[in-house]
Short mmCIF file of C-alpha atoms in Angstrom, two decimals:
data_model
loop_
_atom_site.label_atom_id
_atom_site.label_comp_id
_atom_site.label_asym_id
_atom_site.label_seq_id
_atom_site.Cartn_x
_atom_site.Cartn_y
_atom_site.Cartn_z
CA MET A 1 154.89 132.32 53.28
CA ILE A 2 154.61 129.21 51.34
CA CYS A 3 158.11 128.27 49.91
CA GLY A 4 160.12 125.52 48.31
CA GLY A 5 163.38 123.94 48.13
CA LEU A 6 165.52 121.93 45.88
CA ASP A 7 168.12 119.51 47.21
CA ILE A 8 170.66 118.75 44.36
CA GLY A 9 173.01 115.73 44.85
CA GLY A 10 175.18 113.68 42.39
CA THR A 11 171.89 111.19 42.28
CA LYS A 12 168.93 113.06 42.82
CA ILE A 13 167.17 116.49 42.55
CA GLU A 14 164.47 116.32 45.29
CA ALA A 15 161.91 119.28 45.39
CA THR A 16 160.17 119.95 48.66
CA LEU A 17 157.07 122.24 49.33
CA PHE A 18 156.92 123.81 52.62
CA ASP A 19 154.05 125.58 54.56
CA PRO A 20 154.43 128.80 56.16
CA ASP A 21 155.67 127.17 59.36
CA LEU A 22 158.39 125.27 57.18
CA ALA A 23 156.70 122.00 57.59
CA PRO A 24 157.01 119.76 54.62
CA LEU A 25 153.84 119.53 52.52
CA ASP A 26 154.78 117.44 49.56
CA ARG A 27 158.08 116.16 47.83
CA ARG A 28 159.14 114.84 44.40
CA ARG A 29 162.45 113.20 43.31
CA LEU A 30 164.13 113.15 40.01
CA PRO A 31 167.42 111.49 39.02
CA THR A 32 170.22 114.04 38.50
CA PRO A 33 171.19 114.06 34.94
CA ARG A 34 175.07 113.72 34.69
CA ASP A 35 175.69 113.87 30.95
CA SER A 36 175.06 117.52 30.04
CA ALA A 37 174.48 120.97 31.68
CA ASP A 38 171.45 121.32 29.43
CA ALA A 39 169.79 118.23 30.80
CA PHE A 40 170.50 119.25 34.25
CA PHE A 41 168.96 122.63 34.07
CA ASP A 42 166.07 121.08 32.26
CA ALA A 43 165.53 118.77 35.31
CA VAL A 44 165.91 121.70 37.63
CA ALA A 45 163.16 123.55 35.50
CA ASP A 46 161.01 120.52 35.84
CA GLN A 47 161.18 120.55 39.64
CA VAL A 48 160.46 124.16 39.87
CA GLY A 49 157.53 123.89 37.61
CA TRP A 50 156.15 121.06 39.76
CA LEU A 51 156.74 123.30 42.91
CA ARG A 52 154.76 126.09 41.13
CA GLY A 53 152.04 123.83 40.29
CA ARG A 54 151.60 122.20 43.77
CA ALA A 55 151.51 125.97 45.17
CA GLY A 56 149.27 127.33 42.59
CA GLY A 57 151.46 130.02 41.47
CA ASP A 58 154.92 131.26 41.90
CA LEU A 59 156.84 131.06 45.05
CA PRO A 60 160.25 131.62 46.66
CA VAL A 61 162.51 128.69 45.80
CA GLY A 62 165.94 128.14 47.10
CA ILE A 63 168.72 125.50 45.94
CA ALA A 64 170.93 123.41 48.21
CA THR A 65 173.65 121.72 46.13
CA THR A 66 176.99 119.80 46.24
CA GLY A 67 179.76 122.20 45.31
CA MET A 68 179.59 126.10 45.38
CA VAL A 69 178.92 129.24 43.29
CA GLU A 70 181.47 131.64 43.47
CA PRO A 71 180.17 134.95 44.74
CA ASP A 72 182.26 137.25 42.41
CA THR A 73 181.80 135.37 39.14
CA GLY A 74 178.48 133.36 39.78
CA LEU A 75 180.31 130.46 38.14
CA ALA A 76 179.46 126.97 39.61
CA GLN A 77 182.29 124.74 40.76
CA THR A 78 181.44 120.98 41.60
CA ALA A 79 182.88 117.63 41.09
CA ASN A 80 179.74 115.74 41.03
CA LEU A 81 177.36 117.65 38.56
CA PRO A 82 177.88 118.65 35.02
CA ILE A 83 177.65 122.32 35.41
CA SER A 84 181.16 123.46 36.51
CA GLY A 85 182.07 126.73 34.79
CA GLU A 86 178.34 127.40 34.15
CA HIS A 87 176.95 130.90 35.24
CA MET A 88 174.07 129.76 37.57
CA ALA A 89 171.99 133.18 37.61
CA ASP A 90 172.09 133.04 33.60
CA ARG A 91 171.27 129.38 33.37
CA LEU A 92 168.50 129.58 35.96
CA THR A 93 167.05 132.64 34.40
CA ALA A 94 166.93 130.85 31.07
CA SER A 95 165.32 127.77 32.38
CA VAL A 96 162.96 128.94 35.13
CA GLY A 97 162.50 132.41 34.24
CA ARG A 98 164.47 134.11 37.16
CA PRO A 99 167.64 133.56 39.23
CA LEU A 100 167.26 131.34 42.29
CA PRO A 101 169.50 131.60 45.28
CA VAL A 102 171.96 128.81 45.54
CA MET A 103 173.52 127.51 48.65
CA ASN A 104 176.17 124.88 49.46
CA ASP A 105 174.30 121.97 50.99
CA SER A 106 176.43 122.03 54.07
CA MET A 107 175.66 125.72 54.54
CA ALA A 108 172.06 124.97 54.06
CA LEU A 109 172.22 122.43 56.87
CA ALA A 110 173.78 124.80 59.35
CA PHE A 111 171.43 127.67 58.50
CA SER A 112 168.32 125.42 58.78
CA GLU A 113 169.60 124.05 62.13
CA ALA A 114 170.47 127.62 63.41
CA ASN A 115 166.84 128.56 62.80
CA GLY A 116 164.57 126.49 64.74
CA GLY A 117 166.66 123.38 64.84
CA ALA A 118 169.59 121.78 67.00
CA ALA A 119 171.53 125.03 66.80
CA GLU A 120 168.80 127.61 67.53
CA GLY A 121 170.22 130.45 69.62
CA ALA A 122 173.82 129.62 69.02
CA THR A 123 175.96 132.66 68.10
CA ALA A 124 178.26 130.29 66.01
CA ALA A 125 177.03 127.08 64.58
CA VAL A 126 178.56 124.66 62.36
CA GLY A 127 176.53 121.85 60.34
CA LEU A 128 178.97 118.98 59.70
CA ILE A 129 177.97 116.56 56.94
CA LEU A 130 179.44 113.07 57.40
CA GLY A 131 178.45 110.96 54.55
CA THR A 132 179.99 109.87 51.22
CA GLY A 133 182.14 113.01 51.79
CA VAL A 134 182.95 115.36 54.62
CA ALA A 135 181.97 119.15 54.49
CA ALA A 136 180.68 121.81 56.74
CA GLY A 137 178.82 125.03 56.92
CA TYR A 138 178.89 127.91 59.20
CA CYS A 139 176.28 130.37 60.57
CA VAL A 140 176.76 133.44 62.78
CA ASP A 141 173.79 134.66 64.81
CA GLY A 142 171.41 132.63 62.60
CA ALA A 143 172.84 133.86 59.28
CA PRO A 144 175.06 132.42 56.67
CA ALA A 145 178.67 133.71 57.35
CA PRO A 146 180.15 135.38 54.23
CA ARG A 147 182.98 133.51 52.75
CA PHE A 148 185.59 134.74 50.10
CA GLY A 149 185.26 132.58 47.00
CA GLY A 150 182.12 131.14 48.24
CA ILE A 151 183.61 127.98 49.64
CA ALA A 152 182.06 126.34 52.58
CA VAL A 153 184.00 125.03 55.56
CA GLU A 154 185.92 122.42 53.46
CA ILE A 155 187.23 120.62 56.37
CA GLY A 156 187.14 117.28 54.30
CA HIS A 157 189.73 118.37 52.04
CA SER A 158 192.11 119.71 54.84
CA GLY A 159 195.10 117.25 55.62
CA MET A 160 194.52 114.86 58.58
CA PRO A 161 197.22 115.48 61.17
CA ALA A 162 200.18 113.63 60.92
CA ARG A 163 200.07 112.84 64.64
CA ALA A 164 196.66 111.11 64.00
CA LEU A 165 197.91 108.92 61.24
CA ALA A 166 201.05 107.92 63.30
CA ARG A 167 198.88 106.99 66.23
CA HIS A 168 197.08 104.35 64.31
CA GLY A 169 199.86 103.38 61.76
CA LEU A 170 197.97 104.79 58.81
CA GLY A 171 199.39 105.94 55.51
CA LEU A 172 198.48 108.70 53.09
CA TRP A 173 195.21 107.39 51.72
CA PRO A 174 194.10 108.89 48.30
CA CYS A 175 191.07 111.18 48.20
CA GLY A 176 188.43 111.66 45.52
CA CYS A 177 189.98 115.32 44.99
CA GLY A 178 193.07 113.83 43.61
CA ARG A 179 195.29 114.39 46.65
CA GLU A 180 196.43 112.21 49.57
CA GLY A 181 195.73 112.42 53.27
CA CYS A 182 192.53 114.41 53.18
CA ILE A 183 190.45 114.27 56.24
CA GLU A 184 187.51 112.97 54.07
CA ALA A 185 189.61 109.77 52.95
CA TYR A 186 189.49 108.62 56.72
CA VAL A 187 186.29 109.90 58.06
CA ALA A 188 183.70 109.79 55.34
CA GLY A 189 181.70 106.86 54.61
CA PRO A 190 184.38 104.99 52.58
CA GLY A 191 186.81 105.65 55.27
CA LEU A 192 185.23 103.05 57.77
CA PRO A 193 185.59 100.03 55.61
CA ARG A 194 189.16 101.19 54.87
CA ILE A 195 189.78 101.30 58.50
CA ALA A 196 188.44 97.72 58.98
CA ASP A 197 190.48 96.60 56.33
CA HIS A 198 193.68 97.99 57.87
CA LEU A 199 192.98 96.19 61.00
CA GLY A 200 192.67 92.93 58.99
CA LEU A 201 188.89 92.69 59.20
CA GLY A 202 188.19 93.04 55.58
CA ARG A 203 186.09 95.69 53.91
CA ILE A 204 183.13 95.69 55.99
CA ASP A 205 180.54 98.33 55.33
CA ALA A 206 179.42 100.99 57.83
CA PRO A 207 176.16 99.40 59.18
CA ASP A 208 177.64 95.98 59.50
CA LEU A 209 180.77 97.27 61.31
CA CYS A 210 178.43 99.23 63.86
CA ALA A 211 176.40 96.16 64.36
CA ARG A 212 179.30 94.20 65.01
CA ALA A 213 180.75 96.67 67.47
CA ALA A 214 177.45 96.79 69.27
CA GLY A 215 177.57 93.05 69.50
CA GLY A 216 180.78 93.21 71.33
CA GLU A 217 183.18 92.09 68.58
CA PRO A 218 186.67 93.62 69.65
CA GLY A 219 188.07 94.35 66.19
CA ALA A 220 184.89 96.15 65.01
CA GLU A 221 184.86 98.34 68.21
CA ARG A 222 188.63 99.03 67.61
CA ALA A 223 187.75 100.19 64.05
CA MET A 224 184.90 102.31 65.35
CA ALA A 225 187.19 103.88 68.13
CA ILE A 226 189.85 104.74 65.49
CA TRP A 227 187.19 106.31 63.27
CA ALA A 228 185.92 108.37 66.05
CA ASP A 229 189.49 109.36 67.06
CA LEU A 230 190.07 110.65 63.58
CA ALA A 231 186.80 112.41 63.48
CA ALA A 232 187.58 114.04 66.71
CA GLU A 233 190.85 115.48 65.00
CA ALA A 234 188.59 117.08 62.39
CA LEU A 235 186.37 118.58 65.11
CA GLU A 236 189.40 119.99 66.79
CA VAL A 237 190.40 121.79 63.46
CA LEU A 238 186.88 123.37 63.47
CA GLN A 239 187.05 124.30 67.02
CA LEU A 240 190.68 125.99 66.74
CA THR A 241 189.62 127.86 63.51
CA ILE A 242 185.95 128.62 63.97
CA ASP A 243 185.07 128.16 67.62
CA PRO A 244 181.40 127.17 67.25
CA GLN A 245 179.19 126.53 70.19
CA VAL A 246 177.26 123.85 68.44
CA VAL A 247 178.27 121.60 65.78
CA VAL A 248 175.18 119.79 64.24
CA LEU A 249 175.83 116.35 62.57
CA GLY A 250 174.02 115.36 59.47
CA GLY A 251 174.63 112.82 56.48
CA GLY A 252 174.52 109.18 56.44
CA LEU A 253 177.17 108.48 59.09
CA SER A 254 175.21 110.73 61.44
CA GLN A 255 172.72 107.96 61.65
CA MET A 256 175.18 105.59 63.32
CA PRO A 257 173.70 104.50 66.67
CA GLY A 258 175.46 106.30 69.51
CA ILE A 259 177.50 108.63 67.21
CA VAL A 260 176.88 111.88 69.44
CA ASP A 261 177.96 109.91 72.53
CA ARG A 262 180.97 108.30 70.92
CA LEU A 263 182.45 111.63 69.46
CA THR A 264 181.64 113.49 72.54
CA ALA A 265 183.78 111.02 74.47
CA ALA A 266 186.58 111.16 71.89
CA LEU A 267 186.93 114.76 71.32
CA PRO A 268 188.35 115.96 74.89
CA PRO A 269 191.55 114.14 74.60
CA ARG A 270 192.28 115.70 71.18
CA LEU A 271 191.66 119.34 72.18
CA MET A 272 194.27 121.49 73.01
CA ALA A 273 194.38 122.67 76.87
CA GLY A 274 191.99 125.51 77.35
CA THR A 275 189.85 124.87 74.21
CA PRO A 276 186.19 124.82 74.75
CA MET A 277 184.24 121.84 74.14
CA PRO A 278 181.28 122.43 71.45
CA THR A 279 178.05 120.91 71.91
CA LEU A 280 177.43 117.99 69.41
CA GLN A 281 173.78 117.38 68.22
CA LEU A 282 172.15 115.31 65.58
CA ALA A 283 170.35 117.41 63.01
CA HIS A 284 166.80 118.21 64.17
CA PHE A 285 165.36 118.18 60.76
CA GLY A 286 167.34 115.09 59.63
CA ASP A 287 167.90 114.29 55.90
CA ALA A 288 165.41 117.26 55.05
CA SER A 289 167.41 119.85 56.85
CA GLY A 290 169.51 121.10 53.93
CA VAL A 291 166.48 121.62 51.57
CA ARG A 292 164.61 123.24 54.39
CA GLY A 293 167.49 125.68 54.68
CA ALA A 294 167.48 126.35 50.93
CA ALA A 295 163.58 127.20 51.23
CA LEU A 296 164.23 129.47 54.30
CA LEU A 297 166.97 131.42 52.55
CA ALA A 298 164.58 131.99 49.39
CA ARG A 299 161.82 133.07 51.83
CA ARG A 300 164.22 135.41 53.79
CA ILE A 301 165.28 136.96 50.58
CA GLN A 302 161.83 137.39 49.17
CA THR A 303 160.86 139.43 52.42
CA GLY A 304 164.11 141.35 52.51
CA ASP A 305 165.39 139.85 55.63
CA LEU A 306 168.54 138.74 53.81
CA PRO A 307 170.59 140.48 51.12
CA TRP A 308 171.31 138.47 48.01
CA THR A 309 173.07 139.17 44.77
CA PRO A 310 172.51 136.45 42.03
#
């Protein structure tokens, strides 16, 4: 069955049309309206209309988005889109004619990779987004795990362990959520320049820091090692609470050269004795994995393979 997905972030709404084998056929990107909910839902309707036009009729369409939709109320909660407090099913019905299944982007990554991707066959799989922020999703036996309140595995807004900060002489850095000391403040993309600055190297962006570390610069390598050690603390939190077999890495930082080897080496010293080591993998479907997961969700709902309540 042909299907479509929308990948919604703070800067773009990208629509992708998939063939029956979930191979992408075409895609279209629009800027995300940030000024009003009405403009936002108009842009969503525009993209759904484009998908229907390319498909020659209606088709299953799913949405992968930053933030979440509360299962009990159906209300959106997000920091980067103008739709917090909006009832998603009602607004989507008004704009596109019917409600569409909405999935947190990290859950969509996990779902995609657990079905034909890097976590295929894993009983428990986590999709970990390392980008502008840090978030994770969780699938059990290839299906999204039910969660009270609809929240994904918000590891990024758990506290970085004090032992890790003490090891590296780091303070409680502010996080975009308004609190201090969150894992995201250290491990997300902006955390790398902060670590470099802490070491006296200046605020070097991630690509430059990686290049300088690869070129043998000791200070840059030290910054990368500290980042990997802090990321390993986050991975241990996942392992102690969820115990996944596979952790699939997505997001911009997952494209850093050698990241899987670096984190695979950094994690064992951080794990509590007897804690199993997960397999770390890059997302098989790359940047398109989340929107693929949303399209797959819509198709599974259409065929009755997954329950869904708008």
